[in-house]
mmCIF file with all atom_site columns, C-alpha atoms in Angstrom:
data_model
loop_
_atom_site.group_PDB
_atom_site.id
_atom_site.type_symbol
_atom_site.label_atom_id
_atom_site.label_alt_id
_atom_site.label_comp_id
_atom_site.label_asym_id
_atom_site.label_entity_id
_atom_site.label_seq_id
_atom_site.pdbx_PDB_ins_code
_atom_site.Cartn_x
_atom_site.Cartn_y
_atom_site.Cartn_z
_atom_site.occupancy
_atom_site.B_iso_or_equiv
_atom_site.pdbx_formal_charge
_atom_site.auth_seq_id
_atom_site.auth_comp_id
_atom_site.auth_asym_id
_atom_site.auth_atom_id
_atom_site.pdbx_PDB_model_num
ATOM 1   C CA . UNK A 1 1   ? 61.762 43.974 35.671 1.00 0.00 ? 22  UNK A CA 1
ATOM 2   C CA . UNK A 1 2   ? 63.632 41.406 33.690 1.00 0.00 ? 23  UNK A CA 1
ATOM 3   C CA . UNK A 1 3   ? 61.558 39.375 31.201 1.00 0.00 ? 24  UNK A CA 1
ATOM 4   C CA . UNK A 1 4   ? 62.217 35.684 30.542 1.00 0.00 ? 25  UNK A CA 1
ATOM 5   C CA . UNK A 1 5   ? 60.808 33.867 27.523 1.00 0.00 ? 26  UNK A CA 1
ATOM 6   C CA . UNK A 1 6   ? 61.122 30.136 26.965 1.00 0.00 ? 27  UNK A CA 1
ATOM 7   C CA . UNK A 1 7   ? 60.447 28.209 23.782 1.00 0.00 ? 28  UNK A CA 1
ATOM 8   C CA . UNK A 1 8   ? 58.855 26.014 22.734 1.00 0.00 ? 29  UNK A CA 1
ATOM 9   C CA . UNK A 1 9   ? 56.094 25.917 25.361 1.00 0.00 ? 30  UNK A CA 1
ATOM 10  C CA . UNK A 1 10  ? 55.425 22.239 24.656 1.00 0.00 ? 31  UNK A CA 1
ATOM 11  C CA . UNK A 1 11  ? 57.563 19.520 23.105 1.00 0.00 ? 32  UNK A CA 1
ATOM 12  C CA . UNK A 1 12  ? 56.707 15.889 22.410 1.00 0.00 ? 33  UNK A CA 1
ATOM 13  C CA . UNK A 1 13  ? 59.489 13.461 21.493 1.00 0.00 ? 34  UNK A CA 1
ATOM 14  C CA . UNK A 1 14  ? 60.013 9.796  20.904 1.00 0.00 ? 35  UNK A CA 1
ATOM 15  C CA . UNK A 1 15  ? 62.478 8.119  23.219 1.00 0.00 ? 36  UNK A CA 1
ATOM 16  C CA . UNK A 1 16  ? 66.003 8.447  21.844 1.00 0.00 ? 37  UNK A CA 1
ATOM 17  C CA . UNK A 1 17  ? 65.443 11.790 20.112 1.00 0.00 ? 38  UNK A CA 1
ATOM 18  C CA . UNK A 1 18  ? 67.439 14.949 20.772 1.00 0.00 ? 39  UNK A CA 1
ATOM 19  C CA . UNK A 1 19  ? 65.998 18.358 21.659 1.00 0.00 ? 40  UNK A CA 1
ATOM 20  C CA . UNK A 1 20  ? 66.971 21.983 22.208 1.00 0.00 ? 41  UNK A CA 1
ATOM 21  C CA . UNK A 1 21  ? 65.160 24.290 24.617 1.00 0.00 ? 42  UNK A CA 1
ATOM 22  C CA . UNK A 1 22  ? 65.677 28.045 24.436 1.00 0.00 ? 43  UNK A CA 1
ATOM 23  C CA . UNK A 1 23  ? 65.604 30.829 27.029 1.00 0.00 ? 44  UNK A CA 1
ATOM 24  C CA . UNK A 1 24  ? 65.695 34.510 26.018 1.00 0.00 ? 45  UNK A CA 1
ATOM 25  C CA . UNK A 1 25  ? 66.035 37.267 28.590 1.00 0.00 ? 46  UNK A CA 1
ATOM 26  C CA . UNK A 1 26  ? 65.628 41.007 28.385 1.00 0.00 ? 47  UNK A CA 1
ATOM 27  C CA . UNK A 1 27  ? 68.556 42.359 30.395 1.00 0.00 ? 48  UNK A CA 1
ATOM 28  C CA . UNK A 1 28  ? 72.099 41.503 31.398 1.00 0.00 ? 49  UNK A CA 1
ATOM 29  C CA . UNK A 1 29  ? 72.300 38.888 34.139 1.00 0.00 ? 50  UNK A CA 1
ATOM 30  C CA . UNK A 1 30  ? 74.866 37.507 36.554 1.00 0.00 ? 51  UNK A CA 1
ATOM 31  C CA . UNK A 1 31  ? 72.766 34.492 37.436 1.00 0.00 ? 52  UNK A CA 1
ATOM 32  C CA . UNK A 1 32  ? 71.158 31.952 35.079 1.00 0.00 ? 53  UNK A CA 1
ATOM 33  C CA . UNK A 1 33  ? 70.020 28.497 36.075 1.00 0.00 ? 54  UNK A CA 1
ATOM 34  C CA . UNK A 1 34  ? 68.125 25.623 34.454 1.00 0.00 ? 55  UNK A CA 1
ATOM 35  C CA . UNK A 1 35  ? 65.734 23.451 36.454 1.00 0.00 ? 56  UNK A CA 1
ATOM 36  C CA . UNK A 1 36  ? 63.675 20.330 35.820 1.00 0.00 ? 57  UNK A CA 1
ATOM 37  C CA . UNK A 1 37  ? 60.339 20.004 37.631 1.00 0.00 ? 58  UNK A CA 1
ATOM 38  C CA . UNK A 1 38  ? 59.111 16.426 37.944 1.00 0.00 ? 59  UNK A CA 1
ATOM 39  C CA . UNK A 1 39  ? 55.424 15.421 37.999 1.00 0.00 ? 60  UNK A CA 1
ATOM 40  C CA . UNK A 1 40  ? 55.405 15.626 41.821 1.00 0.00 ? 61  UNK A CA 1
ATOM 41  C CA . UNK A 1 41  ? 56.507 19.245 41.767 1.00 0.00 ? 62  UNK A CA 1
ATOM 42  C CA . UNK A 1 42  ? 60.107 18.775 42.876 1.00 0.00 ? 63  UNK A CA 1
ATOM 43  C CA . UNK A 1 43  ? 62.550 21.198 41.231 1.00 0.00 ? 64  UNK A CA 1
ATOM 44  C CA . UNK A 1 44  ? 65.986 19.821 40.429 1.00 0.00 ? 65  UNK A CA 1
ATOM 45  C CA . UNK A 1 45  ? 68.831 22.162 39.564 1.00 0.00 ? 66  UNK A CA 1
ATOM 46  C CA . UNK A 1 46  ? 70.429 21.110 36.275 1.00 0.00 ? 67  UNK A CA 1
ATOM 47  C CA . UNK A 1 47  ? 72.918 23.919 35.635 1.00 0.00 ? 68  UNK A CA 1
ATOM 48  C CA . UNK A 1 48  ? 74.189 27.176 37.061 1.00 0.00 ? 69  UNK A CA 1
ATOM 49  C CA . UNK A 1 49  ? 75.389 28.817 33.847 1.00 0.00 ? 70  UNK A CA 1
ATOM 50  C CA . UNK A 1 50  ? 75.499 32.649 33.633 1.00 0.00 ? 71  UNK A CA 1
ATOM 51  C CA . UNK A 1 51  ? 77.904 32.263 30.707 1.00 0.00 ? 72  UNK A CA 1
ATOM 52  C CA . UNK A 1 52  ? 79.742 29.601 28.724 1.00 0.00 ? 73  UNK A CA 1
ATOM 53  C CA . UNK A 1 53  ? 79.013 25.922 28.187 1.00 0.00 ? 74  UNK A CA 1
ATOM 54  C CA . UNK A 1 54  ? 78.592 23.029 30.608 1.00 0.00 ? 75  UNK A CA 1
ATOM 55  C CA . UNK A 1 55  ? 77.816 19.354 30.183 1.00 0.00 ? 76  UNK A CA 1
ATOM 56  C CA . UNK A 1 56  ? 76.403 16.772 32.559 1.00 0.00 ? 77  UNK A CA 1
ATOM 57  C CA . UNK A 1 57  ? 75.825 13.375 31.000 1.00 0.00 ? 78  UNK A CA 1
ATOM 58  C CA . UNK A 1 58  ? 73.159 13.623 28.296 1.00 0.00 ? 79  UNK A CA 1
ATOM 59  C CA . UNK A 1 59  ? 72.437 17.240 29.171 1.00 0.00 ? 80  UNK A CA 1
ATOM 60  C CA . UNK A 1 60  ? 74.406 20.289 28.173 1.00 0.00 ? 81  UNK A CA 1
ATOM 61  C CA . UNK A 1 61  ? 73.773 24.016 28.317 1.00 0.00 ? 82  UNK A CA 1
ATOM 62  C CA . UNK A 1 62  ? 75.184 27.097 26.647 1.00 0.00 ? 83  UNK A CA 1
ATOM 63  C CA . UNK A 1 63  ? 74.627 30.723 27.624 1.00 0.00 ? 84  UNK A CA 1
ATOM 64  C CA . UNK A 1 64  ? 75.577 33.590 25.319 1.00 0.00 ? 85  UNK A CA 1
ATOM 65  C CA . UNK A 1 65  ? 75.253 36.452 27.764 1.00 0.00 ? 86  UNK A CA 1
ATOM 66  C CA . UNK A 1 66  ? 76.062 39.190 25.235 1.00 0.00 ? 87  UNK A CA 1
ATOM 67  C CA . UNK A 1 67  ? 73.134 38.057 23.075 1.00 0.00 ? 88  UNK A CA 1
ATOM 68  C CA . UNK A 1 68  ? 70.866 37.345 26.069 1.00 0.00 ? 89  UNK A CA 1
ATOM 69  C CA . UNK A 1 69  ? 69.948 33.733 25.474 1.00 0.00 ? 90  UNK A CA 1
ATOM 70  C CA . UNK A 1 70  ? 70.651 30.275 26.810 1.00 0.00 ? 91  UNK A CA 1
ATOM 71  C CA . UNK A 1 71  ? 70.099 26.840 25.308 1.00 0.00 ? 92  UNK A CA 1
ATOM 72  C CA . UNK A 1 72  ? 69.538 23.503 27.021 1.00 0.00 ? 93  UNK A CA 1
ATOM 73  C CA . UNK A 1 73  ? 70.327 20.394 24.968 1.00 0.00 ? 94  UNK A CA 1
ATOM 74  C CA . UNK A 1 74  ? 68.928 16.984 25.808 1.00 0.00 ? 95  UNK A CA 1
ATOM 75  C CA . UNK A 1 75  ? 70.372 14.071 23.864 1.00 0.00 ? 96  UNK A CA 1
ATOM 76  C CA . UNK A 1 76  ? 69.049 10.505 23.590 1.00 0.00 ? 97  UNK A CA 1
ATOM 77  C CA . UNK A 1 77  ? 65.945 11.465 25.571 1.00 0.00 ? 98  UNK A CA 1
ATOM 78  C CA . UNK A 1 78  ? 64.384 9.003  28.016 1.00 0.00 ? 99  UNK A CA 1
ATOM 79  C CA . UNK A 1 79  ? 60.867 8.815  29.435 1.00 0.00 ? 100 UNK A CA 1
ATOM 80  C CA . UNK A 1 80  ? 62.268 9.968  32.779 1.00 0.00 ? 101 UNK A CA 1
ATOM 81  C CA . UNK A 1 81  ? 63.245 13.275 31.133 1.00 0.00 ? 102 UNK A CA 1
ATOM 82  C CA . UNK A 1 82  ? 59.543 14.189 30.946 1.00 0.00 ? 103 UNK A CA 1
ATOM 83  C CA . UNK A 1 83  ? 58.432 17.165 32.986 1.00 0.00 ? 104 UNK A CA 1
ATOM 84  C CA . UNK A 1 84  ? 58.752 20.927 32.842 1.00 0.00 ? 105 UNK A CA 1
ATOM 85  C CA . UNK A 1 85  ? 62.069 22.665 32.225 1.00 0.00 ? 106 UNK A CA 1
ATOM 86  C CA . UNK A 1 86  ? 62.493 26.155 33.635 1.00 0.00 ? 107 UNK A CA 1
ATOM 87  C CA . UNK A 1 87  ? 65.062 28.812 32.995 1.00 0.00 ? 108 UNK A CA 1
ATOM 88  C CA . UNK A 1 88  ? 65.589 31.320 35.816 1.00 0.00 ? 109 UNK A CA 1
ATOM 89  C CA . UNK A 1 89  ? 67.649 34.509 35.560 1.00 0.00 ? 110 UNK A CA 1
ATOM 90  C CA . UNK A 1 90  ? 68.591 37.482 37.686 1.00 0.00 ? 111 UNK A CA 1
ATOM 91  C CA . UNK A 1 91  ? 71.049 40.304 38.215 1.00 0.00 ? 112 UNK A CA 1
ATOM 92  C CA . UNK A 1 92  ? 71.961 38.666 41.515 1.00 0.00 ? 113 UNK A CA 1
ATOM 93  C CA . UNK A 1 93  ? 70.457 35.965 43.698 1.00 0.00 ? 114 UNK A CA 1
ATOM 94  C CA . UNK A 1 94  ? 66.823 37.036 43.143 1.00 0.00 ? 115 UNK A CA 1
ATOM 95  C CA . UNK A 1 95  ? 65.898 35.015 40.065 1.00 0.00 ? 116 UNK A CA 1
ATOM 96  C CA . UNK A 1 96  ? 62.855 35.345 37.826 1.00 0.00 ? 117 UNK A CA 1
ATOM 97  C CA . UNK A 1 97  ? 61.491 32.276 36.112 1.00 0.00 ? 118 UNK A CA 1
ATOM 98  C CA . UNK A 1 98  ? 60.241 31.745 32.602 1.00 0.00 ? 119 UNK A CA 1
ATOM 99  C CA . UNK A 1 99  ? 56.928 29.993 31.934 1.00 0.00 ? 120 UNK A CA 1
ATOM 100 C CA . UNK A 1 100 ? 58.721 26.728 31.190 1.00 0.00 ? 121 UNK A CA 1
ATOM 101 C CA . UNK A 1 101 ? 58.883 24.125 28.422 1.00 0.00 ? 122 UNK A CA 1
ATOM 102 C CA . UNK A 1 102 ? 56.729 21.043 29.024 1.00 0.00 ? 123 UNK A CA 1
ATOM 103 C CA . UNK A 1 103 ? 58.562 18.005 27.626 1.00 0.00 ? 124 UNK A CA 1
ATOM 104 C CA . UNK A 1 104 ? 56.840 14.677 27.036 1.00 0.00 ? 125 UNK A CA 1
ATOM 105 C CA . UNK A 1 105 ? 59.005 11.731 25.994 1.00 0.00 ? 126 UNK A CA 1
ATOM 106 C CA . UNK A 1 106 ? 57.042 8.792  24.607 1.00 0.00 ? 127 UNK A CA 1
ATOM 107 C CA . UNK A 1 107 ? 58.358 5.224  24.749 1.00 0.00 ? 128 UNK A CA 1
ATOM 108 C CA . UNK B 2 1   ? 70.569 14.423 55.466 1.00 0.00 ? 14  UNK B CA 1
ATOM 109 C CA . UNK B 2 2   ? 71.532 17.797 54.031 1.00 0.00 ? 15  UNK B CA 1
ATOM 110 C CA . UNK B 2 3   ? 68.909 19.838 52.276 1.00 0.00 ? 16  UNK B CA 1
ATOM 111 C CA . UNK B 2 4   ? 65.855 22.021 52.516 1.00 0.00 ? 17  UNK B CA 1
ATOM 112 C CA . UNK B 2 5   ? 62.802 20.934 54.444 1.00 0.00 ? 18  UNK B CA 1
ATOM 113 C CA . UNK B 2 6   ? 59.394 22.476 53.934 1.00 0.00 ? 19  UNK B CA 1
ATOM 114 C CA . UNK B 2 7   ? 56.446 21.699 56.146 1.00 0.00 ? 20  UNK B CA 1
ATOM 115 C CA . UNK B 2 8   ? 53.678 20.868 56.051 1.00 0.00 ? 21  UNK B CA 1
ATOM 116 C CA . UNK B 2 9   ? 53.370 19.200 52.658 1.00 0.00 ? 22  UNK B CA 1
ATOM 117 C CA . UNK B 2 10  ? 49.650 20.000 52.487 1.00 0.00 ? 23  UNK B CA 1
ATOM 118 C CA . UNK B 2 11  ? 47.870 22.831 54.322 1.00 0.00 ? 24  UNK B CA 1
ATOM 119 C CA . UNK B 2 12  ? 44.241 23.850 54.422 1.00 0.00 ? 25  UNK B CA 1
ATOM 120 C CA . UNK B 2 13  ? 43.244 27.348 55.468 1.00 0.00 ? 26  UNK B CA 1
ATOM 121 C CA . UNK B 2 14  ? 39.867 28.815 56.235 1.00 0.00 ? 27  UNK B CA 1
ATOM 122 C CA . UNK B 2 15  ? 39.035 32.202 54.783 1.00 0.00 ? 28  UNK B CA 1
ATOM 123 C CA . UNK B 2 16  ? 40.291 35.005 57.027 1.00 0.00 ? 29  UNK B CA 1
ATOM 124 C CA . UNK B 2 17  ? 42.991 32.944 58.756 1.00 0.00 ? 30  UNK B CA 1
ATOM 125 C CA . UNK B 2 18  ? 46.720 33.542 58.749 1.00 0.00 ? 31  UNK B CA 1
ATOM 126 C CA . UNK B 2 19  ? 48.921 30.489 58.181 1.00 0.00 ? 32  UNK B CA 1
ATOM 127 C CA . UNK B 2 20  ? 52.677 30.031 58.415 1.00 0.00 ? 33  UNK B CA 1
ATOM 128 C CA . UNK B 2 21  ? 54.720 27.804 56.117 1.00 0.00 ? 34  UNK B CA 1
ATOM 129 C CA . UNK B 2 22  ? 57.999 26.490 57.439 1.00 0.00 ? 35  UNK B CA 1
ATOM 130 C CA . UNK B 2 23  ? 61.299 26.363 55.528 1.00 0.00 ? 36  UNK B CA 1
ATOM 131 C CA . UNK B 2 24  ? 64.499 25.075 57.141 1.00 0.00 ? 37  UNK B CA 1
ATOM 132 C CA . UNK B 2 25  ? 67.898 24.436 55.518 1.00 0.00 ? 38  UNK B CA 1
ATOM 133 C CA . UNK B 2 26  ? 71.084 22.856 56.863 1.00 0.00 ? 39  UNK B CA 1
ATOM 134 C CA . UNK B 2 27  ? 73.253 23.720 53.858 1.00 0.00 ? 40  UNK B CA 1
ATOM 135 C CA . UNK B 2 28  ? 74.764 26.780 55.551 1.00 0.00 ? 41  UNK B CA 1
ATOM 136 C CA . UNK B 2 29  ? 73.436 28.953 52.735 1.00 0.00 ? 42  UNK B CA 1
ATOM 137 C CA . UNK B 2 30  ? 73.150 32.704 53.245 1.00 0.00 ? 43  UNK B CA 1
ATOM 138 C CA . UNK B 2 31  ? 70.373 33.340 50.717 1.00 0.00 ? 44  UNK B CA 1
ATOM 139 C CA . UNK B 2 32  ? 66.820 32.016 50.962 1.00 0.00 ? 45  UNK B CA 1
ATOM 140 C CA . UNK B 2 33  ? 63.756 32.564 48.779 1.00 0.00 ? 46  UNK B CA 1
ATOM 141 C CA . UNK B 2 34  ? 60.016 31.989 48.605 1.00 0.00 ? 47  UNK B CA 1
ATOM 142 C CA . UNK B 2 35  ? 58.206 31.388 45.325 1.00 0.00 ? 48  UNK B CA 1
ATOM 143 C CA . UNK B 2 36  ? 54.579 30.812 44.436 1.00 0.00 ? 49  UNK B CA 1
ATOM 144 C CA . UNK B 2 37  ? 53.501 28.533 41.580 1.00 0.00 ? 50  UNK B CA 1
ATOM 145 C CA . UNK B 2 38  ? 49.966 28.435 40.169 1.00 0.00 ? 51  UNK B CA 1
ATOM 146 C CA . UNK B 2 39  ? 48.821 25.489 38.014 1.00 0.00 ? 52  UNK B CA 1
ATOM 147 C CA . UNK B 2 40  ? 50.522 25.420 34.614 1.00 0.00 ? 53  UNK B CA 1
ATOM 148 C CA . UNK B 2 41  ? 52.558 28.526 35.406 1.00 0.00 ? 54  UNK B CA 1
ATOM 149 C CA . UNK B 2 42  ? 56.136 29.431 36.187 1.00 0.00 ? 55  UNK B CA 1
ATOM 150 C CA . UNK B 2 43  ? 57.365 30.463 39.622 1.00 0.00 ? 56  UNK B CA 1
ATOM 151 C CA . UNK B 2 44  ? 56.864 33.988 40.934 1.00 0.00 ? 57  UNK B CA 1
ATOM 152 C CA . UNK B 2 45  ? 59.131 35.508 43.583 1.00 0.00 ? 58  UNK B CA 1
ATOM 153 C CA . UNK B 2 46  ? 57.422 36.499 46.849 1.00 0.00 ? 59  UNK B CA 1
ATOM 154 C CA . UNK B 2 47  ? 60.319 37.414 49.168 1.00 0.00 ? 60  UNK B CA 1
ATOM 155 C CA . UNK B 2 48  ? 64.014 36.756 49.404 1.00 0.00 ? 61  UNK B CA 1
ATOM 156 C CA . UNK B 2 49  ? 66.685 37.162 52.040 1.00 0.00 ? 62  UNK B CA 1
ATOM 157 C CA . UNK B 2 50  ? 70.422 37.459 51.419 1.00 0.00 ? 63  UNK B CA 1
ATOM 158 C CA . UNK B 2 51  ? 71.460 37.550 55.067 1.00 0.00 ? 64  UNK B CA 1
ATOM 159 C CA . UNK B 2 52  ? 70.057 37.085 58.549 1.00 0.00 ? 65  UNK B CA 1
ATOM 160 C CA . UNK B 2 53  ? 67.740 39.885 59.747 1.00 0.00 ? 66  UNK B CA 1
ATOM 161 C CA . UNK B 2 54  ? 67.344 41.274 56.235 1.00 0.00 ? 67  UNK B CA 1
ATOM 162 C CA . UNK B 2 55  ? 64.846 40.502 53.463 1.00 0.00 ? 68  UNK B CA 1
ATOM 163 C CA . UNK B 2 56  ? 63.444 42.137 50.342 1.00 0.00 ? 69  UNK B CA 1
ATOM 164 C CA . UNK B 2 57  ? 60.088 42.040 48.588 1.00 0.00 ? 70  UNK B CA 1
ATOM 165 C CA . UNK B 2 58  ? 59.814 40.148 45.346 1.00 0.00 ? 71  UNK B CA 1
ATOM 166 C CA . UNK B 2 59  ? 57.222 40.676 42.641 1.00 0.00 ? 72  UNK B CA 1
ATOM 167 C CA . UNK B 2 60  ? 54.114 39.501 44.540 1.00 0.00 ? 73  UNK B CA 1
ATOM 168 C CA . UNK B 2 61  ? 54.779 40.331 48.232 1.00 0.00 ? 74  UNK B CA 1
ATOM 169 C CA . UNK B 2 62  ? 51.333 41.785 49.000 1.00 0.00 ? 75  UNK B CA 1
ATOM 170 C CA . UNK B 2 63  ? 49.466 39.645 51.512 1.00 0.00 ? 76  UNK B CA 1
ATOM 171 C CA . UNK B 2 64  ? 52.606 37.802 52.645 1.00 0.00 ? 77  UNK B CA 1
ATOM 172 C CA . UNK B 2 65  ? 55.158 38.365 55.406 1.00 0.00 ? 78  UNK B CA 1
ATOM 173 C CA . UNK B 2 66  ? 58.482 36.749 56.316 1.00 0.00 ? 79  UNK B CA 1
ATOM 174 C CA . UNK B 2 67  ? 61.151 36.790 58.985 1.00 0.00 ? 80  UNK B CA 1
ATOM 175 C CA . UNK B 2 68  ? 64.818 35.777 58.981 1.00 0.00 ? 81  UNK B CA 1
ATOM 176 C CA . UNK B 2 69  ? 65.906 35.542 62.610 1.00 0.00 ? 82  UNK B CA 1
ATOM 177 C CA . UNK B 2 70  ? 68.155 32.520 62.023 1.00 0.00 ? 83  UNK B CA 1
ATOM 178 C CA . UNK B 2 71  ? 70.359 31.604 59.073 1.00 0.00 ? 84  UNK B CA 1
ATOM 179 C CA . UNK B 2 72  ? 68.702 28.216 58.659 1.00 0.00 ? 85  UNK B CA 1
ATOM 180 C CA . UNK B 2 73  ? 65.056 29.326 58.849 1.00 0.00 ? 86  UNK B CA 1
ATOM 181 C CA . UNK B 2 74  ? 62.865 31.508 56.605 1.00 0.00 ? 87  UNK B CA 1
ATOM 182 C CA . UNK B 2 75  ? 59.159 31.111 57.481 1.00 0.00 ? 88  UNK B CA 1
ATOM 183 C CA . UNK B 2 76  ? 56.438 32.560 55.252 1.00 0.00 ? 89  UNK B CA 1
ATOM 184 C CA . UNK B 2 77  ? 53.121 33.798 56.654 1.00 0.00 ? 90  UNK B CA 1
ATOM 185 C CA . UNK B 2 78  ? 50.165 33.959 54.302 1.00 0.00 ? 91  UNK B CA 1
ATOM 186 C CA . UNK B 2 79  ? 47.894 36.602 55.772 1.00 0.00 ? 92  UNK B CA 1
ATOM 187 C CA . UNK B 2 80  ? 44.168 37.147 55.374 1.00 0.00 ? 93  UNK B CA 1
ATOM 188 C CA . UNK B 2 81  ? 45.047 40.073 53.095 1.00 0.00 ? 94  UNK B CA 1
ATOM 189 C CA . UNK B 2 82  ? 46.147 37.601 50.411 1.00 0.00 ? 95  UNK B CA 1
ATOM 190 C CA . UNK B 2 83  ? 42.949 37.260 48.409 1.00 0.00 ? 96  UNK B CA 1
ATOM 191 C CA . UNK B 2 84  ? 43.836 34.196 46.375 1.00 0.00 ? 97  UNK B CA 1
ATOM 192 C CA . UNK B 2 85  ? 46.283 32.123 48.427 1.00 0.00 ? 98  UNK B CA 1
ATOM 193 C CA . UNK B 2 86  ? 45.554 28.689 46.959 1.00 0.00 ? 99  UNK B CA 1
ATOM 194 C CA . UNK B 2 87  ? 48.831 27.699 45.274 1.00 0.00 ? 100 UNK B CA 1
ATOM 195 C CA . UNK B 2 88  ? 52.006 25.620 45.498 1.00 0.00 ? 101 UNK B CA 1
ATOM 196 C CA . UNK B 2 89  ? 54.665 27.353 47.596 1.00 0.00 ? 102 UNK B CA 1
ATOM 197 C CA . UNK B 2 90  ? 58.359 26.613 47.094 1.00 0.00 ? 103 UNK B CA 1
ATOM 198 C CA . UNK B 2 91  ? 61.296 27.603 49.256 1.00 0.00 ? 104 UNK B CA 1
ATOM 199 C CA . UNK B 2 92  ? 64.888 27.657 48.021 1.00 0.00 ? 105 UNK B CA 1
ATOM 200 C CA . UNK B 2 93  ? 68.361 28.500 49.276 1.00 0.00 ? 106 UNK B CA 1
ATOM 201 C CA . UNK B 2 94  ? 71.737 29.196 47.720 1.00 0.00 ? 107 UNK B CA 1
ATOM 202 C CA . UNK B 2 95  ? 75.212 30.506 48.368 1.00 0.00 ? 108 UNK B CA 1
ATOM 203 C CA . UNK B 2 96  ? 75.877 33.928 46.899 1.00 0.00 ? 109 UNK B CA 1
ATOM 204 C CA . UNK B 2 97  ? 75.912 33.676 43.088 1.00 0.00 ? 110 UNK B CA 1
ATOM 205 C CA . UNK B 2 98  ? 75.485 29.920 43.239 1.00 0.00 ? 111 UNK B CA 1
ATOM 206 C CA . UNK B 2 99  ? 73.126 27.068 42.471 1.00 0.00 ? 112 UNK B CA 1
ATOM 207 C CA . UNK B 2 100 ? 69.715 27.308 44.114 1.00 0.00 ? 113 UNK B CA 1
ATOM 208 C CA . UNK B 2 101 ? 68.237 24.231 45.773 1.00 0.00 ? 114 UNK B CA 1
ATOM 209 C CA . UNK B 2 102 ? 64.523 23.798 46.374 1.00 0.00 ? 115 UNK B CA 1
ATOM 210 C CA . UNK B 2 103 ? 62.431 22.130 49.023 1.00 0.00 ? 116 UNK B CA 1
ATOM 211 C CA . UNK B 2 104 ? 59.582 19.782 48.117 1.00 0.00 ? 117 UNK B CA 1
ATOM 212 C CA . UNK B 2 105 ? 56.942 22.481 48.451 1.00 0.00 ? 118 UNK B CA 1
ATOM 213 C CA . UNK B 2 106 ? 53.750 23.118 50.388 1.00 0.00 ? 119 UNK B CA 1
ATOM 214 C CA . UNK B 2 107 ? 50.343 22.915 48.695 1.00 0.00 ? 120 UNK B CA 1
ATOM 215 C CA . UNK B 2 108 ? 48.029 25.456 50.311 1.00 0.00 ? 121 UNK B CA 1
ATOM 216 C CA . UNK B 2 109 ? 44.276 25.266 49.767 1.00 0.00 ? 122 UNK B CA 1
ATOM 217 C CA . UNK B 2 110 ? 41.642 27.675 51.037 1.00 0.00 ? 123 UNK B CA 1
ATOM 218 C CA . UNK B 2 111 ? 38.495 25.878 52.194 1.00 0.00 ? 124 UNK B CA 1
#
């Protein structure tokens, strides 16, 4: 099956810093999504981005499907950005998740 | 309110019992999914359904069963054959090739 690798596994930032999270995948996909899991376990969908670039406020994402990777950018990080960020990919609707990047933003 | 509702939030199961986790959505989505999350891990796909009366096994289907008799409902049964069922279970739904939305999850503990 498709393999999903996320890096770095852990990231600690000071409030206001910028960061880039990476997702590599092993096969071509038609479905790629980024999620944020808060400390209570709730998963929030950040982007549906099988290709191209999207922006939503301080967050943006780019997927280069031909090179099988996606990047999530967080600018001017806030303490509320803390949590685990997951990339999920799939040929269709059935997505497989990476192990996540645990982000801690310190005040 | 539109969204996905999972119940119960917490569930305790005795060894050898079957338990059923509920997942209901009012988003009119065709596709629904069940994932399992163990502490500090990513999500693993148990079952998914793209249309009513049809579902497919994911990567860890052994010891689980599902049904999809209605578009809005996708219950998951954790059977006694599942040897290590203690985990956080998450249900999601989506339109075809669209954003997936998750419920708040059910924490299952074997006592």
